């Protein structure tokens, strides 16, 4: 009963396949293995946290390719000195 | 008309290169074109089996290149089309038996005698692939709607472009409309989007393919089955006819479709 299962779980493995393909092709084409980004992430965390407090778990390092341009996008959330995310709104 | 050399390749093995080569070549032959199919998979030849011509091999491409026979002796005529020939390769040699220059010369010997020279490349991206790529005027890359073969197709498309043999065109083989509809299989659009490569044909999964290969009768030769029609369309697109891609139809009975075994 694949159809029922599908309806109940809402699984869309074709979509998963496409996302995985996109990811792997970006890295294949640029000859940058995905593990390298993890190393860069560690370096970024070390470099920036030495100067300002950051939210280590919130750091995102992404590789992006558009047309013939490649770039590494780094997103580092800063923490205020009291340990809360800077600019984050207080929830009531 | 000067020959067009078409190399059929894929990177990944088992996606249907040889089936595509046999059927596209046969379909072109049945359109009245002069066609020769060259088996480029030295040491693992199979085009002869899929074509059903294995019993007629005396000499092969390596024999010709090494001077043991004349060109005509290495060509097997397939009488099921007006001018369709197979050039088999050696089964007991390895990929180094023919280098790129020799493959170019082999094709040059036949240019002028044929409208289409179709080379069935081995899987992989090593020497055998480069040998088959060397004489190409056009490249078809065969892929299945499945992550690993699309990834390998991307790699091969890149190599084809780097060798200035592009742009490659894509054959999506073994697609199952019902599974695409259930979103459990990559669609034609998904694959075009990810690879940004033109599609020359979409061949549906078809159980008649196995039967055809059991018999040594390429499916286009006696068929109105879904895959046969798809291969005929590809052949006509190769000749320059403008045939839009057909929307896929889920095959099988309503019950089969409902239970996912279409």
Coordinates of C-alpha atoms in Angstrom, one line a residue:
Chain A
X1 CA 0.0 0.0 0.0
X2 CA 2.6 2.5 -1.1
X3 CA 0.1 5.2 -1.9
X4 CA -1.5 5.1 1.5
X5 CA 1.9 5.0 3.2
X6 CA 2.8 8.0 1.0
X7 CA -0.3 9.9 1.9
X8 CA 0.1 9.2 5.6
X9 CA 3.8 10.0 5.9
X10 CA 4.0 12.6 3.2
X11 CA 7.4 11.3 2.2
X12 CA 8.8 12.6 -1.0
X13 CA 12.0 10.7 -1.7
X14 CA 12.3 12.2 -5.1
X15 CA 12.7 15.6 -3.4
X16 CA 15.3 14.1 -1.1
X17 CA 17.1 12.6 -4.0
X18 CA 17.2 16.0 -5.8
X19 CA 18.5 17.8 -2.7
X20 CA 21.2 15.2 -2.2
X21 CA 22.2 15.4 -5.8
X22 CA 22.4 19.2 -5.7
X23 CA 24.6 19.1 -2.6
X24 CA 26.9 16.4 -4.0
X25 CA 27.2 18.1 -7.4
X26 CA 28.1 21.5 -6.0
X27 CA 31.0 19.9 -4.2
X28 CA 32.0 17.6 -7.1
X29 CA 32.1 20.5 -9.5
X30 CA 34.1 22.7 -7.3
X31 CA 36.4 19.9 -6.2
X32 CA 35.8 20.9 -2.6
X33 CA 34.9 17.9 -0.4
X34 CA 32.1 18.5 2.1
X35 CA 34.4 17.6 5.0
X36 CA 36.6 20.6 4.1
X37 CA 33.7 22.9 5.2
X38 CA 33.7 21.3 8.6
X39 CA 37.4 22.2 9.0
X40 CA 36.8 25.7 7.8
X41 CA 33.9 26.0 10.3
X42 CA 36.2 25.0 13.1
X43 CA 38.8 27.6 12.0
X44 CA 36.1 30.3 11.8
X45 CA 34.8 29.4 15.3
X46 CA 38.3 29.5 16.7
X47 CA 39.2 32.8 15.0
X48 CA 36.1 34.8 15.8
X49 CA 35.5 33.4 19.2
X50 CA 39.0 34.6 20.2
X51 CA 37.7 38.2 19.7
X52 CA 34.0 38.2 20.4
X53 CA 31.6 35.8 22.1
X54 CA 29.7 33.8 19.5
X55 CA 26.9 31.2 19.4
X56 CA 29.0 28.2 18.4
X57 CA 26.1 25.9 17.6
X58 CA 24.5 28.5 15.4
X59 CA 27.5 28.8 13.0
X60 CA 26.7 27.9 9.4
X61 CA 29.4 27.5 6.7
X62 CA 28.0 26.9 3.3
X63 CA 29.4 26.5 -0.1
X64 CA 27.6 28.2 -2.9
X65 CA 28.0 28.2 -6.7
X66 CA 26.3 30.5 -9.1
X67 CA 27.2 30.6 -12.8
X68 CA 31.0 30.5 -12.7
X69 CA 31.4 32.1 -9.2
X70 CA 32.0 30.0 -6.1
X71 CA 31.9 31.3 -2.6
X72 CA 31.9 30.2 1.0
X73 CA 29.2 31.7 3.0
X74 CA 29.8 32.0 6.7
X75 CA 27.1 32.9 9.2
X76 CA 28.3 33.5 12.8
X77 CA 25.7 34.6 15.3
X78 CA 27.2 36.9 18.0
X79 CA 26.3 36.7 21.6
X80 CA 25.9 39.7 23.8
X81 CA 28.1 39.7 26.9
X82 CA 25.1 38.4 28.9
X83 CA 25.2 35.2 26.8
X84 CA 22.1 36.0 24.7
X85 CA 22.0 36.2 21.0
X86 CA 22.6 39.8 19.9
X87 CA 19.5 41.4 18.4
X88 CA 17.4 38.4 19.3
X89 CA 14.0 39.5 20.6
X90 CA 13.0 38.5 24.1
X91 CA 10.1 36.1 24.1
X92 CA 7.4 36.9 26.7
Chain B
X1 CA 26.9 13.6 -46.4
X2 CA 29.8 13.5 -44.0
X3 CA 29.5 10.9 -41.2
X4 CA 28.5 12.0 -37.8
X5 CA 30.3 10.2 -35.1
X6 CA 28.1 9.8 -32.0
X7 CA 29.6 8.5 -28.8
X8 CA 27.3 7.0 -26.2
X9 CA 28.6 7.1 -22.7
X10 CA 27.4 7.3 -19.1
X11 CA 30.2 7.1 -16.5
X12 CA 28.3 4.7 -14.4
X13 CA 27.9 1.1 -15.6
X14 CA 24.6 -0.7 -16.0
X15 CA 22.5 2.3 -17.0
X16 CA 21.7 1.0 -20.5
X17 CA 24.5 2.4 -22.7
X18 CA 24.6 -0.7 -24.9
X19 CA 20.9 -1.0 -25.1
X20 CA 20.7 2.6 -26.1
X21 CA 23.5 2.2 -28.7
X22 CA 21.9 -0.9 -30.2
X23 CA 18.4 0.7 -30.4
X24 CA 19.3 4.1 -31.5
X25 CA 21.6 2.7 -34.2
X26 CA 19.0 0.2 -35.3
X27 CA 16.3 2.9 -35.4
X28 CA 18.5 5.1 -37.5
X29 CA 19.2 2.1 -39.8
X30 CA 15.4 1.6 -40.1
X31 CA 15.0 5.2 -41.1
X32 CA 17.1 4.3 -44.1
X33 CA 20.3 5.9 -42.8
X34 CA 23.7 4.2 -43.3
X35 CA 24.8 3.2 -39.8
X36 CA 27.8 1.5 -38.3
X37 CA 27.8 0.6 -34.6
X38 CA 31.2 0.3 -33.0
X39 CA 31.6 -1.6 -29.8
X40 CA 34.1 0.4 -27.8
X41 CA 34.1 -1.8 -24.8
X42 CA 37.2 -3.9 -25.5
X43 CA 37.4 -7.0 -23.3
X44 CA 33.8 -6.8 -22.2
X45 CA 32.0 -6.7 -25.5
X46 CA 28.2 -6.9 -25.5
X47 CA 26.9 -5.0 -28.4
X48 CA 27.1 -8.1 -30.5
X49 CA 24.9 -10.0 -28.0
X50 CA 22.3 -7.3 -27.7
X51 CA 22.2 -7.0 -31.5
X52 CA 22.0 -10.8 -31.9
X53 CA 25.0 -10.9 -34.2
X54 CA 27.5 -12.7 -31.9
X55 CA 27.6 -15.9 -34.1
X56 CA 28.8 -14.0 -37.1
X57 CA 32.0 -12.5 -35.6
X58 CA 35.1 -13.6 -37.4
X59 CA 37.3 -10.5 -37.2
X60 CA 37.0 -7.5 -35.0
X61 CA 38.1 -3.9 -34.7
X62 CA 41.4 -4.8 -33.1
X63 CA 42.1 -7.3 -35.9
X64 CA 41.6 -4.5 -38.4
X65 CA 43.7 -2.0 -36.5
X66 CA 46.5 -4.5 -36.1
X67 CA 46.4 -5.3 -39.8
X68 CA 45.1 -8.9 -39.6
X69 CA 42.0 -8.1 -41.8
X70 CA 40.5 -5.6 -44.2
X71 CA 37.9 -3.1 -42.9
X72 CA 35.0 -4.9 -44.7
X73 CA 36.0 -8.2 -43.0
X74 CA 35.5 -6.7 -39.6
X75 CA 32.1 -5.3 -40.4
X76 CA 29.0 -7.5 -39.8
X77 CA 26.1 -6.6 -41.9
X78 CA 22.7 -6.6 -40.1
X79 CA 20.1 -7.4 -42.8
X80 CA 17.2 -6.2 -40.7
X81 CA 17.9 -2.7 -41.9
X82 CA 19.0 -1.5 -45.3
X83 CA 22.5 -0.4 -44.3
X84 CA 23.3 -1.3 -40.7
X85 CA 26.6 -2.7 -39.7
X86 CA 28.3 -3.8 -36.5
X87 CA 32.0 -3.5 -35.8
X88 CA 32.6 -5.8 -32.9
X89 CA 35.6 -5.4 -30.6
X90 CA 38.0 -8.0 -29.2
X91 CA 36.8 -9.9 -26.2
X92 CA 40.2 -11.2 -25.1
X93 CA 42.1 -8.0 -25.1
X94 CA 42.0 -4.9 -22.8
X95 CA 41.3 -1.2 -23.3
X96 CA 44.9 -0.4 -24.3
X97 CA 44.4 -2.5 -27.5
X98 CA 43.0 0.6 -29.2
X99 CA 44.2 4.1 -28.4
X100 CA 42.5 7.4 -29.2
X101 CA 44.5 8.1 -32.4
X102 CA 43.6 4.6 -33.7
X103 CA 40.0 5.1 -32.9
X104 CA 40.0 8.4 -34.8
X105 CA 41.7 6.7 -37.7
X106 CA 39.2 3.8 -37.6
X107 CA 36.3 6.3 -37.8
X108 CA 38.1 8.3 -40.6
X109 CA 38.3 5.1 -42.6
X110 CA 34.5 4.9 -42.5
X111 CA 33.6 8.5 -42.8
X112 CA 31.9 9.0 -46.1
X113 CA 30.6 5.4 -46.2
X114 CA 28.1 6.0 -43.4
X115 CA 25.7 8.7 -42.2
X116 CA 26.2 7.7 -38.6
X117 CA 29.0 6.1 -36.8
X118 CA 27.8 5.2 -33.3
X119 CA 30.3 4.2 -30.6
X120 CA 29.3 2.3 -27.5
X121 CA 31.7 3.5 -24.9
X122 CA 32.8 1.5 -21.9
X123 CA 31.7 2.6 -18.4
X124 CA 34.1 4.6 -16.4
X125 CA 36.2 7.7 -17.2
X126 CA 39.5 6.0 -17.9
X127 CA 41.4 5.4 -21.1
X128 CA 38.6 3.4 -22.8
X129 CA 36.2 6.3 -22.4
X130 CA 38.7 8.8 -23.8
X131 CA 39.5 6.5 -26.7
X132 CA 35.8 6.5 -27.6
X133 CA 35.4 10.2 -27.0
X134 CA 38.3 11.2 -29.4
X135 CA 36.5 10.8 -32.7
X136 CA 33.1 12.1 -31.5
X137 CA 31.2 14.8 -33.2
X138 CA 28.3 14.4 -30.8
X139 CA 28.0 12.8 -27.4
X140 CA 25.0 11.2 -25.7
X141 CA 25.1 10.6 -22.0
X142 CA 22.8 7.9 -20.7
X143 CA 21.5 8.2 -17.1
X144 CA 18.9 6.7 -14.9
X145 CA 16.6 8.7 -12.7
X146 CA 18.6 7.8 -9.6
X147 CA 21.1 9.9 -7.6
X148 CA 24.4 8.0 -8.3
X149 CA 24.0 7.7 -12.1
X150 CA 23.0 11.4 -12.4
X151 CA 26.1 12.4 -10.4
X152 CA 28.3 10.3 -12.6
X153 CA 26.6 11.8 -15.7
X154 CA 27.5 15.2 -14.4
X155 CA 31.1 14.2 -14.2
X156 CA 31.1 12.8 -17.7
X157 CA 29.4 15.8 -19.1
X158 CA 32.2 17.9 -17.6
X159 CA 34.8 15.7 -19.2
X160 CA 33.1 15.9 -22.5
X161 CA 33.0 19.7 -22.3
X162 CA 36.7 19.8 -21.2
X163 CA 37.6 17.7 -24.3
X164 CA 35.6 20.3 -26.4
X165 CA 33.2 17.6 -27.5
X166 CA 30.2 19.2 -26.0
X167 CA 27.5 20.1 -25.5
X168 CA 26.5 16.6 -24.5
X169 CA 22.9 15.5 -24.8
X170 CA 21.1 13.4 -22.2
X171 CA 19.1 10.2 -22.5
X172 CA 17.1 9.4 -19.4
X173 CA 16.7 5.7 -19.4
X174 CA 14.3 3.5 -17.3
X175 CA 12.0 6.1 -16.0
X176 CA 8.8 4.9 -14.4
X177 CA 6.0 7.5 -14.8
X178 CA 4.0 6.1 -11.9
X179 CA 6.9 6.4 -9.5
X180 CA 7.7 10.0 -10.7
X181 CA 4.0 10.8 -10.0
X182 CA 4.3 9.3 -6.5
X183 CA 7.3 11.5 -6.1
X184 CA 9.6 8.6 -5.3
X185 CA 11.6 9.0 -8.5
X186 CA 13.5 11.9 -10.0
X187 CA 11.6 13.5 -12.8
X188 CA 12.8 14.6 -16.2
X189 CA 12.6 18.2 -15.0
X190 CA 14.5 17.5 -11.8
X191 CA 17.4 16.0 -13.8
X192 CA 17.4 18.8 -16.5
X193 CA 17.5 21.3 -13.7
X194 CA 20.3 19.7 -11.8
X195 CA 22.5 19.0 -14.9
X196 CA 21.5 21.9 -17.1
X197 CA 21.9 19.6 -20.1
X198 CA 19.6 19.2 -23.1
X199 CA 17.6 16.0 -23.1
X200 CA 17.4 14.1 -26.4
X201 CA 15.1 11.4 -25.1
X202 CA 13.3 9.8 -22.2
X203 CA 13.0 6.0 -22.3
X204 CA 10.5 4.5 -20.0
X205 CA 11.2 1.3 -18.0
X206 CA 9.9 -1.5 -20.2
X207 CA 10.0 -5.2 -19.5
X208 CA 10.2 -5.9 -23.2
X209 CA 13.8 -4.7 -23.2
X210 CA 14.9 -7.8 -21.3
X211 CA 12.9 -10.0 -23.6
X212 CA 14.5 -8.2 -26.6
X213 CA 18.0 -8.8 -25.2
X214 CA 17.2 -12.4 -24.5
X215 CA 16.4 -12.8 -28.1
X216 CA 19.1 -10.6 -29.6
X217 CA 16.4 -8.4 -31.2
X218 CA 16.8 -4.7 -30.4
X219 CA 13.3 -3.6 -29.3
X220 CA 12.9 -1.0 -32.0
X221 CA 13.0 -3.7 -34.7
X222 CA 9.7 -5.2 -33.8
X223 CA 8.0 -3.0 -31.5
X224 CA 5.4 -0.5 -30.6
X225 CA 6.3 -0.9 -26.9
X226 CA 6.9 2.3 -25.0
X227 CA 10.7 2.0 -25.1
X228 CA 10.7 1.2 -28.8
X229 CA 8.7 4.4 -29.5
X230 CA 11.1 6.4 -27.3
X231 CA 14.2 5.1 -29.2
X232 CA 12.5 5.8 -32.5
X233 CA 11.9 9.4 -31.4
X234 CA 15.5 9.8 -30.3
X235 CA 16.7 8.5 -33.7
X236 CA 14.5 11.1 -35.5
X237 CA 15.7 13.9 -33.2
X238 CA 19.3 12.9 -34.1
X239 CA 18.4 13.3 -37.8
X240 CA 17.3 16.8 -37.0
X241 CA 13.5 16.3 -36.9
X242 CA 11.8 18.4 -34.3
X243 CA 9.9 16.0 -32.1
X244 CA 8.8 17.3 -28.8
X245 CA 9.4 15.1 -25.7
X246 CA 6.3 13.1 -25.0
X247 CA 4.7 13.4 -21.6
X248 CA 5.2 10.2 -19.7
X249 CA 2.2 8.0 -19.2
X250 CA 1.9 5.7 -16.3
X251 CA 1.7 2.2 -17.7
X252 CA 0.0 -0.9 -16.3
X253 CA -3.5 -1.3 -15.0
X254 CA -5.2 1.0 -12.6
X255 CA -4.9 -1.7 -9.9
X256 CA -1.2 -2.2 -10.6
X257 CA -0.7 1.6 -10.4
X258 CA -2.7 1.8 -7.2
X259 CA -0.5 -0.8 -5.6
X260 CA 2.7 0.6 -6.9
X261 CA 3.7 -2.2 -9.2
X262 CA 3.1 -0.5 -12.5

